[in-house]
């Protein structure tokens, strides 16, 4: 019996060594062919732009072409589902944004799980957003804005670029944490929302800084506070809402990250994460391709992105539950 046990133990030890060896060899010869980056949204958006500007420096670093493929539908869910079913060989990746995390709370029977069906690679950039008011609103600070909302329940309107977007859910988070009653008015994108704000059709909105920066700087729109948990490099003197109100813990973030199918070799994820971090944090690259659009470079590790995903899923579930938004 002892001989048999020793034999089994030896076989298990050899198997463990071989499995580690296979993973190491896989990472050493990676990439062996062109790498596909699935963008689950139409061309022209932030994720598409980022994937394309990263393609050339990544090709130079990895020695293989980076092929960007737009697989659109269902507000990004079709492309993400497609990526989840690809072989975990390190040659297919997918971009996601914070809206993808919100989807986990907004839709029933999701065909994938962002935490278990994917291997995190890197949170590449973040895009701060801001609470703005239109020209007819007599509020010059977040405190004045909330005071108006409290004295006029249900009368202050806040717009967003769509139901369930992080910008919509920022307003729902404020309603919940500050105990105010505000009316959400959804629009089909930033363009119609901008027109509505400037005309006074809607009183306020939670918006990304980039597309609205010219109106903020011209004074046509008034920025009251940064929604995210950090100040913006573009508007460094503008406090966060958590600072100004104060509402400790009030923060939602918009970002773009890269995932791989679950089972992808960790060494591959680590190497790609390192290359992305090196590129986006490069002073010249970030100045030319990111900061001028109000995108802030991150280049996180896989482990850091994994924690962001877990925390985000829990936070959005709470926001949607507190706001009583029915899942579709």
Tab-separated table of C-alpha atoms in Angstrom:
chain	number	residue	atom	x	y	z
A	1	UNK	CA	0.000	0.000	0.000
A	2	UNK	CA	2.822	2.390	0.848
A	3	UNK	CA	4.430	1.698	-2.532
A	4	UNK	CA	1.127	2.428	-4.280
A	5	UNK	CA	0.695	5.693	-2.363
A	6	UNK	CA	4.223	6.757	-3.198
A	7	UNK	CA	3.597	5.994	-6.875
A	8	UNK	CA	0.386	8.074	-6.912
A	9	UNK	CA	2.134	10.938	-5.114
A	10	UNK	CA	4.951	10.866	-7.660
A	11	UNK	CA	2.468	10.934	-10.565
A	12	UNK	CA	0.631	13.911	-9.024
A	13	UNK	CA	3.886	15.783	-8.477
A	14	UNK	CA	4.967	15.220	-12.071
A	15	UNK	CA	1.533	16.349	-13.321
A	16	UNK	CA	1.771	19.548	-11.289
A	17	UNK	CA	5.225	20.305	-12.660
A	18	UNK	CA	4.080	19.635	-16.218
A	19	UNK	CA	1.015	21.874	-15.857
A	20	UNK	CA	3.169	24.755	-14.644
A	21	UNK	CA	5.621	24.066	-17.437
A	22	UNK	CA	2.912	24.136	-20.098
A	23	UNK	CA	1.670	27.500	-18.821
A	24	UNK	CA	5.182	28.904	-18.784
A	25	UNK	CA	5.884	27.700	-22.322
A	26	UNK	CA	2.545	29.126	-23.491
A	27	UNK	CA	3.463	32.543	-22.104
A	28	UNK	CA	6.995	32.382	-23.520
A	29	UNK	CA	5.857	31.797	-27.110
A	30	UNK	CA	2.938	34.228	-26.847
A	31	UNK	CA	1.804	35.840	-29.052
A	32	UNK	CA	2.173	33.372	-31.920
A	33	UNK	CA	-0.297	35.081	-34.270
A	34	UNK	CA	-2.288	38.350	-34.564
A	35	UNK	CA	-4.186	39.427	-31.457
A	36	UNK	CA	-7.868	40.310	-31.702
A	37	UNK	CA	-9.359	43.039	-29.536
A	38	UNK	CA	-13.153	42.894	-29.554
A	39	UNK	CA	-14.808	46.290	-29.096
A	40	UNK	CA	-18.484	45.616	-28.324
A	41	UNK	CA	-19.609	49.120	-29.300
A	42	UNK	CA	-19.707	51.039	-32.614
A	43	UNK	CA	-16.645	52.781	-34.088
A	44	UNK	CA	-15.960	56.284	-32.842
A	45	UNK	CA	-16.548	55.765	-29.134
A	46	UNK	CA	-14.003	55.911	-26.326
A	47	UNK	CA	-13.309	52.154	-26.257
A	48	UNK	CA	-12.886	51.989	-30.030
A	49	UNK	CA	-10.591	55.022	-30.031
A	50	UNK	CA	-8.442	53.626	-27.225
A	51	UNK	CA	-8.102	50.189	-28.818
A	52	UNK	CA	-6.971	51.742	-32.094
A	53	UNK	CA	-4.421	54.177	-30.653
A	54	UNK	CA	-2.936	51.349	-28.571
A	55	UNK	CA	-2.746	48.968	-31.532
A	56	UNK	CA	0.510	50.253	-33.033
A	57	UNK	CA	2.595	50.590	-29.835
A	58	UNK	CA	1.365	47.155	-28.724
A	59	UNK	CA	2.280	45.668	-32.112
A	60	UNK	CA	5.741	47.120	-31.708
A	61	UNK	CA	6.072	45.711	-28.176
A	62	UNK	CA	4.611	42.255	-28.834
A	63	UNK	CA	5.681	41.605	-32.415
A	64	UNK	CA	2.198	40.743	-33.715
A	65	UNK	CA	-0.560	42.870	-35.297
A	66	UNK	CA	-3.442	44.028	-33.098
A	67	UNK	CA	-6.728	43.580	-34.963
A	68	UNK	CA	-9.615	45.692	-33.628
A	69	UNK	CA	-13.042	44.177	-34.323
A	70	UNK	CA	-16.334	45.937	-33.576
A	71	UNK	CA	-19.008	43.403	-32.594
A	72	UNK	CA	-21.982	45.549	-31.676
A	73	UNK	CA	-25.470	44.953	-30.349
A	74	UNK	CA	-27.508	45.070	-27.142
A	75	UNK	CA	-25.509	48.040	-25.846
A	76	UNK	CA	-22.312	46.000	-25.853
A	77	UNK	CA	-23.564	42.739	-24.408
A	78	UNK	CA	-23.353	40.784	-27.679
A	79	UNK	CA	-19.653	41.504	-28.158
A	80	UNK	CA	-18.819	40.743	-24.537
A	81	UNK	CA	-20.708	37.436	-24.704
A	82	UNK	CA	-18.874	36.543	-27.913
A	83	UNK	CA	-15.513	37.206	-26.264
A	84	UNK	CA	-16.419	35.066	-23.252
A	85	UNK	CA	-16.746	32.024	-25.547
A	86	UNK	CA	-13.391	32.380	-27.316
A	87	UNK	CA	-10.445	30.057	-26.596
A	88	UNK	CA	-8.382	31.271	-23.606
A	89	UNK	CA	-5.154	31.203	-25.595
A	90	UNK	CA	-4.184	34.852	-25.197
A	91	UNK	CA	-5.151	35.881	-28.718
A	92	UNK	CA	-8.626	37.330	-28.044
A	93	UNK	CA	-9.448	40.167	-25.658
A	94	UNK	CA	-12.439	42.460	-25.156
A	95	UNK	CA	-12.846	46.043	-23.992
A	96	UNK	CA	-15.472	46.863	-21.400
A	97	UNK	CA	-16.533	50.053	-19.670
A	98	UNK	CA	-18.182	50.805	-16.367
A	99	UNK	CA	-21.539	50.567	-18.175
A	100	UNK	CA	-20.811	46.855	-18.667
A	101	UNK	CA	-20.643	46.512	-14.893
A	102	UNK	CA	-23.941	48.384	-14.526
A	103	UNK	CA	-25.538	45.875	-16.908
A	104	UNK	CA	-25.026	43.136	-14.329
A	105	UNK	CA	-27.631	44.875	-12.160
A	106	UNK	CA	-29.925	46.106	-14.933
A	107	UNK	CA	-30.533	42.925	-16.918
A	108	UNK	CA	-31.810	39.514	-15.899
A	109	UNK	CA	-30.317	36.291	-17.179
A	110	UNK	CA	-27.031	37.787	-18.338
A	111	UNK	CA	-25.262	35.292	-20.643
A	112	UNK	CA	-21.931	35.866	-18.909
A	113	UNK	CA	-20.473	36.792	-15.542
A	114	UNK	CA	-17.853	39.544	-15.650
A	115	UNK	CA	-16.056	38.149	-12.607
A	116	UNK	CA	-16.049	34.404	-13.314
A	117	UNK	CA	-16.171	34.194	-17.127
A	118	UNK	CA	-13.225	36.505	-17.727
A	119	UNK	CA	-9.633	37.008	-16.661
A	120	UNK	CA	-8.893	40.666	-15.836
A	121	UNK	CA	-6.023	42.289	-17.724
A	122	UNK	CA	-5.938	46.051	-17.135
A	123	UNK	CA	-8.085	49.043	-16.280
A	124	UNK	CA	-6.536	51.207	-18.992
A	125	UNK	CA	-8.009	54.696	-18.575
A	126	UNK	CA	-10.639	56.509	-16.582
A	127	UNK	CA	-12.854	59.388	-17.679
A	128	UNK	CA	-13.960	61.712	-14.865
A	129	UNK	CA	-17.459	63.107	-15.019
A	130	UNK	CA	-19.068	66.120	-13.503
A	131	UNK	CA	-22.358	67.577	-12.275
A	132	UNK	CA	-23.300	70.575	-14.432
A	133	UNK	CA	-26.257	72.958	-14.379
A	134	UNK	CA	-27.746	74.993	-17.180
A	135	UNK	CA	-27.788	78.787	-17.450
A	136	UNK	CA	-31.164	79.219	-15.733
A	137	UNK	CA	-30.334	77.316	-12.547
A	138	UNK	CA	-29.469	79.471	-9.535
A	139	UNK	CA	-26.991	77.130	-7.922
A	140	UNK	CA	-23.296	77.935	-7.746
A	141	UNK	CA	-22.209	75.044	-5.559
A	142	UNK	CA	-23.232	71.471	-4.783
A	143	UNK	CA	-24.689	72.630	-1.444
A	144	UNK	CA	-26.911	75.194	-3.179
A	145	UNK	CA	-27.964	72.541	-5.691
A	146	UNK	CA	-29.018	70.135	-2.939
A	147	UNK	CA	-30.721	72.929	-0.988
A	148	UNK	CA	-32.809	73.745	-4.064
A	149	UNK	CA	-33.630	70.067	-4.562
A	150	UNK	CA	-34.724	69.670	-0.936
A	151	UNK	CA	-36.927	72.766	-0.993
A	152	UNK	CA	-38.475	71.805	-4.348
A	153	UNK	CA	-39.067	68.037	-4.177
A	154	UNK	CA	-39.473	66.422	-7.572
A	155	UNK	CA	-38.976	69.666	-9.481
A	156	UNK	CA	-35.254	69.616	-10.222
A	157	UNK	CA	-34.488	67.617	-13.354
A	158	UNK	CA	-31.266	65.841	-14.194
A	159	UNK	CA	-30.502	64.509	-17.637
A	160	UNK	CA	-28.275	61.685	-18.772
A	161	UNK	CA	-27.175	60.044	-21.994
A	162	UNK	CA	-29.434	57.051	-21.345
A	163	UNK	CA	-31.248	54.938	-18.779
A	164	UNK	CA	-28.854	52.737	-16.838
A	165	UNK	CA	-25.722	54.613	-17.856
A	166	UNK	CA	-23.225	55.489	-15.108
A	167	UNK	CA	-24.326	59.109	-15.592
A	168	UNK	CA	-27.967	58.236	-14.877
A	169	UNK	CA	-26.986	56.072	-11.917
A	170	UNK	CA	-24.883	58.924	-10.496
A	171	UNK	CA	-28.098	60.888	-10.077
A	172	UNK	CA	-29.809	57.903	-8.499
A	173	UNK	CA	-26.893	57.533	-6.085
A	174	UNK	CA	-27.203	61.202	-5.106
A	175	UNK	CA	-30.951	60.829	-4.573
A	176	UNK	CA	-30.343	57.859	-2.301
A	177	UNK	CA	-27.395	59.206	-0.313
A	178	UNK	CA	-28.632	62.800	0.044
A	179	UNK	CA	-32.293	61.917	0.494
A	180	UNK	CA	-33.577	64.197	-2.271
A	181	UNK	CA	-36.296	63.760	-4.889
A	182	UNK	CA	-35.138	64.602	-8.419
A	183	UNK	CA	-36.595	63.726	-11.815
A	184	UNK	CA	-34.455	61.829	-14.329
A	185	UNK	CA	-34.775	62.783	-18.008
A	186	UNK	CA	-32.951	60.376	-20.363
A	187	UNK	CA	-31.627	61.432	-23.769
A	188	UNK	CA	-30.235	59.408	-26.650
A	189	UNK	CA	-26.595	60.371	-26.325
A	190	UNK	CA	-24.452	63.356	-25.358
A	191	UNK	CA	-25.491	65.514	-28.338
A	192	UNK	CA	-29.214	65.770	-27.518
A	193	UNK	CA	-28.390	66.097	-23.814
A	194	UNK	CA	-26.044	69.017	-24.504
A	195	UNK	CA	-28.731	70.786	-26.554
A	196	UNK	CA	-31.289	70.256	-23.783
A	197	UNK	CA	-28.950	71.660	-21.131
A	198	UNK	CA	-28.033	74.746	-23.138
A	199	UNK	CA	-31.669	75.491	-23.981
A	200	UNK	CA	-32.878	74.993	-20.421
A	201	UNK	CA	-35.045	72.018	-21.310
A	202	UNK	CA	-33.333	70.084	-18.525
A	203	UNK	CA	-31.836	71.768	-15.472
A	204	UNK	CA	-28.779	69.657	-14.711
A	205	UNK	CA	-26.885	66.544	-15.707
A	206	UNK	CA	-24.090	64.185	-14.774
A	207	UNK	CA	-21.807	64.206	-17.823
A	208	UNK	CA	-18.319	63.199	-19.011
A	209	UNK	CA	-15.998	66.189	-18.951
A	210	UNK	CA	-14.565	65.859	-22.470
A	211	UNK	CA	-17.626	66.530	-24.677
A	212	UNK	CA	-18.865	69.314	-22.382
A	213	UNK	CA	-15.579	71.041	-21.549
A	214	UNK	CA	-15.972	73.837	-24.102
A	215	UNK	CA	-19.388	74.758	-22.655
A	216	UNK	CA	-17.994	74.689	-19.109
A	217	UNK	CA	-15.046	76.897	-20.008
A	218	UNK	CA	-17.240	79.327	-21.956
A	219	UNK	CA	-19.608	79.668	-19.000
A	220	UNK	CA	-22.632	78.341	-20.883
A	221	UNK	CA	-22.763	75.470	-18.414
A	222	UNK	CA	-21.680	75.666	-14.786
A	223	UNK	CA	-19.704	72.785	-13.286
A	224	UNK	CA	-20.545	72.213	-9.621
A	225	UNK	CA	-18.460	69.195	-8.674
A	226	UNK	CA	-16.634	66.108	-9.839
A	227	UNK	CA	-18.698	62.934	-9.507
A	228	UNK	CA	-15.779	60.526	-9.392
A	229	UNK	CA	-13.752	59.986	-6.241
A	230	UNK	CA	-10.773	62.016	-7.435
A	231	UNK	CA	-10.253	65.486	-8.859
A	232	UNK	CA	-9.853	65.923	-12.591
A	233	UNK	CA	-6.534	66.926	-14.135
A	234	UNK	CA	-8.501	69.089	-16.570
A	235	UNK	CA	-10.472	70.927	-13.841
A	236	UNK	CA	-8.126	70.564	-10.853
A	237	UNK	CA	-9.732	73.331	-8.778
A	238	UNK	CA	-13.193	71.790	-8.944
A	239	UNK	CA	-13.868	69.726	-5.793
A	240	UNK	CA	-15.417	66.294	-5.819
A	241	UNK	CA	-19.026	66.081	-4.677
A	242	UNK	CA	-17.881	63.909	-1.771
A	243	UNK	CA	-15.630	66.779	-0.654
A	244	UNK	CA	-18.025	69.646	-1.254
A	245	UNK	CA	-21.285	68.375	0.238
A	246	UNK	CA	-19.875	66.341	2.046
A	247	UNK	CA	-21.168	62.920	1.084
A	248	UNK	CA	-18.485	60.455	2.215
A	249	UNK	CA	-18.250	57.568	-0.190
A	250	UNK	CA	-20.169	59.287	-2.980
A	251	UNK	CA	-18.309	58.338	-6.144
A	252	UNK	CA	-18.921	56.631	-9.448
A	253	UNK	CA	-16.267	56.122	-12.050
A	254	UNK	CA	-16.223	55.782	-15.825
A	255	UNK	CA	-13.375	53.768	-17.298
A	256	UNK	CA	-12.268	51.414	-20.062
A	257	UNK	CA	-10.698	48.044	-19.239
A	258	UNK	CA	-9.440	44.970	-21.062
A	259	UNK	CA	-10.513	41.404	-20.268
A	260	UNK	CA	-9.557	37.968	-21.575
A	261	UNK	CA	-11.622	34.768	-21.578
A	262	UNK	CA	-11.439	32.895	-18.269
A	263	UNK	CA	-8.568	30.441	-18.178
A	264	UNK	CA	-6.117	32.672	-20.013
A	265	UNK	CA	-2.577	32.150	-18.697
A	266	UNK	CA	-1.897	34.627	-15.875
A	267	UNK	CA	1.597	35.237	-17.237
A	268	UNK	CA	0.051	36.447	-20.506
A	269	UNK	CA	-2.328	38.784	-18.663
A	270	UNK	CA	0.557	40.110	-16.567
A	271	UNK	CA	2.738	40.782	-19.593
A	272	UNK	CA	-0.011	42.511	-21.575
A	273	UNK	CA	-1.019	44.543	-18.527
A	274	UNK	CA	2.586	45.666	-18.095
A	275	UNK	CA	2.870	46.755	-21.722
A	276	UNK	CA	-0.424	48.664	-21.571
A	277	UNK	CA	0.630	50.409	-18.369
A	278	UNK	CA	3.970	51.403	-19.859
A	279	UNK	CA	2.289	52.834	-22.970
A	280	UNK	CA	-0.585	54.783	-21.394
A	281	UNK	CA	1.636	56.273	-18.698
A	282	UNK	CA	4.228	57.411	-21.225
A	283	UNK	CA	4.270	61.215	-21.025
A	284	UNK	CA	4.172	61.813	-24.770
A	285	UNK	CA	1.509	59.180	-25.460
A	286	UNK	CA	-0.797	60.342	-22.663
A	287	UNK	CA	-0.430	63.989	-23.671
A	288	UNK	CA	-1.094	63.342	-27.360
A	289	UNK	CA	-3.804	60.688	-27.170
A	290	UNK	CA	-5.416	60.803	-23.720
A	291	UNK	CA	-5.243	64.015	-21.697
A	292	UNK	CA	-6.327	66.278	-24.541
A	293	UNK	CA	-9.588	64.275	-24.589
A	294	UNK	CA	-9.894	64.375	-20.782
A	295	UNK	CA	-8.977	60.679	-20.467
A	296	UNK	CA	-6.674	59.899	-17.556
A	297	UNK	CA	-4.125	57.058	-17.890
A	298	UNK	CA	-4.239	54.177	-15.428
A	299	UNK	CA	-2.744	50.925	-16.696
A	300	UNK	CA	-3.674	48.866	-13.631
A	301	UNK	CA	-2.602	45.315	-12.853
A	302	UNK	CA	-4.938	42.342	-13.397
A	303	UNK	CA	-5.329	42.010	-9.634
A	304	UNK	CA	-6.369	45.653	-9.260
A	305	UNK	CA	-8.902	45.359	-12.075
A	306	UNK	CA	-10.312	42.211	-10.501
A	307	UNK	CA	-11.030	44.117	-7.294
A	308	UNK	CA	-12.597	46.996	-9.259
A	309	UNK	CA	-14.959	44.579	-11.009
A	310	UNK	CA	-16.070	42.896	-7.777
A	311	UNK	CA	-16.644	46.227	-6.021
A	312	UNK	CA	-18.435	47.681	-9.045
A	313	UNK	CA	-20.850	44.761	-9.357
A	314	UNK	CA	-21.800	45.155	-5.682
A	315	UNK	CA	-22.144	48.957	-5.889
A	316	UNK	CA	-24.319	49.000	-9.000
A	317	UNK	CA	-26.533	46.269	-7.563
A	318	UNK	CA	-27.137	48.464	-4.502
A	319	UNK	CA	-27.825	51.606	-6.559
A	320	UNK	CA	-30.313	49.832	-8.820
A	321	UNK	CA	-31.991	48.148	-5.847
A	322	UNK	CA	-32.277	51.414	-3.866
A	323	UNK	CA	-33.619	53.262	-6.925
A	324	UNK	CA	-36.142	50.466	-7.542
A	325	UNK	CA	-35.137	50.241	-11.195
A	326	UNK	CA	-36.694	47.032	-12.558
A	327	UNK	CA	-34.284	44.645	-14.256
A	328	UNK	CA	-35.150	43.941	-17.884
